Amino acid sequence: MFGNMFKKKRYLFEDEGVMVVDMDQTAGRYYDEAMKKLEIESYQGDEMVVNMGPQHPSTHGVLRLELVLDGEVVKKTTPHIGYLHRNFEKHAENIPYNEVIPFCDRIDYISSMNQGMGYALAVEKLIGLTELPEKVEYMRVLCCELNRIASHLIAIGTFGLDVGAITPFLWAFRDREQILDLLEWLTGARMLYNYIWVGGLAREVPDGWDAKVREFVDYFEPKMTEFNKLLTNNHIFIKRTVDVGVLPEDVAVSYGCTGPVLRGSGVKWDLRKDEPYSYYDKFEFDVPVGEGKFGPLGSVLDRYLVRIEEINQSVRIIRQALDGLQQHKGQDVRSAIPRRIRPADGAEAYVRSETPRGELGYLIRSDGTDVPSRVKARSPCFSNISVIDDISRGGMIADLVIIIGSLDIVLGCIDR
Amino acid sequence: MIPILFFFFAAVAIASGIMMIVHRNPIYCALFLILTLFAVAGLYVLLNAPFIAAVHIIVYAGAIMVLFLFVIMLLDLKSETSRQRPGGLPRILSIIMSGVLLAELVLFLRSGTANLPLVEGDLIIGSTKEIGNLLFTEYLFPFEITSVLLLSSIIGSVILARLKLK
Amino acid sequence: MVEGIGIVLLKLAFVLLFVLNFGGLLTWVERKQSALMQDRIGANRASIFGIRLIGLFHTIADAVKMFTKESFRPVAAEKFLFTIGPGISVFFALVGFAVIPFGDVLIIGGKEINLQLAPLNIGVLYLFAVAGMAVYGVVLGAWASKNNFALLGGLRASAQMISYEVALGVTIIGSLMIYQTVELQEIVRWQGGTLWGWLPKWGVLMQPVGFILFLTVGIAQSKRVPFDAPEGESEIIGYFLEYSGMGFGMYMLTDFVETVMISAITVTLFLGGWQVPYLMADGFHFPWGATWQLENWAVALLQVGSFTLKVMFFLWLQMTIRWTLPRFRYDQIMRLGWKYILPISLVNILITGLIITLLK
């Protein structure tokens, strides 16, 4: 048994591709020994094995990257994940449907509205609830887009920090604070909202909230111009990012990348347009795609520019959603919330939605009781980070840091 | 004043020279060599050659020794734990050669130290301006030849390094 | 004899206080200026008896913190080198100030005091020597930590500093050709006259290309942003990874003292040092003919003040650059130093030589 485990791992390691070891595949203490044995056999000469350990300022979470370096050049990257695994799927099998929602928020804690939205849509499909009040739909889109802006602000701010520019980070966070204040007024929490419930929303929208959102959007657009002047149009920044981490289209598709990572490589695929859910088909917005204006297509700069443009498009959607909200002001957001969620035995639903990081899918299977029998969350960051070995080979450590920043991973999403 | 400084610098130079040979850890040997270079630079200043002292430090201690240190650090040479003294012919030869050197030194010191000219406090000769003038007028040809020599050695080392990489 | 030593000690005290105060002040400037640029308040909590003084007491608080923190030495580190690494760094950063002139002569009781700590006749070469030795503090500290990340940072730092040392020398040669001397006090005195009667003969007007190149190379030498790949905080954290307490404090002090030094050298070589426009040894001589007689001590005070103001301007400029620009990648830094700055400065020398021979 021992020997078999080694044989299997050796085949996977021999340059066949990325080895992303999931913690619940191997037994704990044999795992470390196996890894050690493989490490020593697989590098030669004056290559250095360096751990970009779980605690590192730039890995955007507790991610351990094992790098095989030749001087400054990265030869192989092996991500080790599992440091933030919190048993989401196991928890979901033990509690009723609507009590799973706070757990969903914690999958991707930066854009938690989108996670709750995906789950709520999946359960609504499971129980066949299709007609929701328009106010609920518009509010859901509003919250998701506000959260998308907040999440992308973190992405571009920390990306600037990785490149070395400290000021854009603080400007992005200043604007994110405004959004967090709005959402705190709405839901009571700054980051983990627990607001989008199955069949509606948790709380009524306070008076004057939409006026404040409109004020925010008017305040925010010139700030993005300022941000672009500082970072995006900076010559050093462009030189630093333009030919780094090039992800070809076919590689991205074969790894299953989604979101800005896929769109940065030129593939025009956005679930909000291609498989619209909720009210997204009623809104007018563009899907930004990487164009390779300054250098090779699919570089880090393309992904960054896609995110910047997505912020602008989200602002457009928010304005339209505010108009829509204006028309249906008087409705009750809790009117369609089912009193009991008990789907049919054997019913199964898979719904996917577009989070700021990519395609998030929920598979929910029920066995006729109050408690789901299986909830599977397909996380976008898990597929996104699997390309990291491919695209960081031959670059330097500085490039690796930027590449991780451009993939915009959240470890909660990877590990769940 | 000057004799005190001279003895101080001389003592530092001799002591660090001996430590450099005797010490086991290669990094400390390199550091003692740097200290020796500093002491020698001090001696140059006492001899009214401040330009030579400055260039000595810039080139030797500031650039060459850094490269030495680089190599020692990256190769991660361990300190010699056991010294294998070479026996036989090399040992005999080295004893003879150092004996000859010592005899030469003693003879030289005994013979003519009283007749050597005393260094006066004349700052003009060693100043940058004078040396620059001389280098570019009287000694222009050796200057240019030396720079061509340095250029050829740079090119040679670059070629050697690239050959090894390929 | 005793008088001489006393004067030297006084000058030494002045220079040290100047430098160390500016170094400490720079920590405050960094916090407040960055806060202004980033739309936030910055550190303003440290107070003595309730007086906050816009956060100036944070410098004292930082110093106290550095001294009282546990100076932790990792077990695998080389004992001696680990301890003296930061010391070597600070030593060579501070010692460069010995040749910077901060005023002309001050006449007290018939005795002329040259307001420059060490009037060496090798002037600028001394600065190069000190800049070259500054590599050792970094390299020894990085290697002695026995940490792969620190070693990476030390390698980057030393390669960068050595490459830019060459550029440091070559960019100044054009100016030295114009000033015809290497002594710093003479260089500043040369910049005292006027061009065509009204424009002060400062080095920046003679050698604009040299000025910009020298400022860039100076920022690269002191490893400030955008050239701070060795202390790439978001990548490998830096060569001072294993240091804590006063060791780390000394590396930070070196950073700030080198910033002051680069500003001081730039001011001396290119901006006229302590020269105030139209100020001669006995007072102002304006180009439209008016004069304003001043005592010697007033002239000296004005000169020292002008030097301080100019240094402060460059400190502000370097801080602004730090918080605006992202960081170069390490190979881009090397490429910039060897392939762009060096050829441009060589062309600068050629053109300067041409113009000088044509003007003779």
mmCIF file of N, CA and C in Angstrom, chain A residues 14 64 170 279 370 405:
data_model
loop_
_atom_site.group_PDB
_atom_site.id
_atom_site.type_symbol
_atom_site.label_atom_id
_atom_site.label_comp_id
_atom_site.label_asym_id
_atom_site.label_seq_id
_atom_site.Cartn_x
_atom_site.Cartn_y
_atom_site.Cartn_z
ATOM 1 N N GLU A 14 5.994 13.610 -12.561
ATOM 2 C CA GLU A 14 7.006 13.736 -13.614
ATOM 3 C C GLU A 14 6.549 14.595 -14.760
ATOM 4 N N ARG A 64 0.454 27.822 0.269
ATOM 5 C CA ARG A 64 1.866 27.494 0.327
ATOM 6 C C ARG A 64 2.323 27.131 -1.078
ATOM 7 N N LEU A 170 -4.258 52.122 -1.266
ATOM 8 C CA LEU A 170 -5.038 52.869 -0.278
ATOM 9 C C LEU A 170 -6.201 53.599 -0.908
ATOM 10 N N TYR A 279 -32.139 38.738 -13.244
ATOM 11 C CA TYR A 279 -32.631 39.715 -14.207
ATOM 12 C C TYR A 279 -31.556 40.212 -15.157
ATOM 13 N N ASP A 370 -35.643 18.174 5.174
ATOM 14 C CA ASP A 370 -35.311 19.587 5.314
ATOM 15 C C ASP A 370 -33.865 19.877 5.021
ATOM 16 N N GLY A 405 -1.271 37.585 -8.085
ATOM 17 C CA GLY A 405 -2.175 38.719 -7.909
ATOM 18 C C GLY A 405 -3.150 38.847 -9.049
#
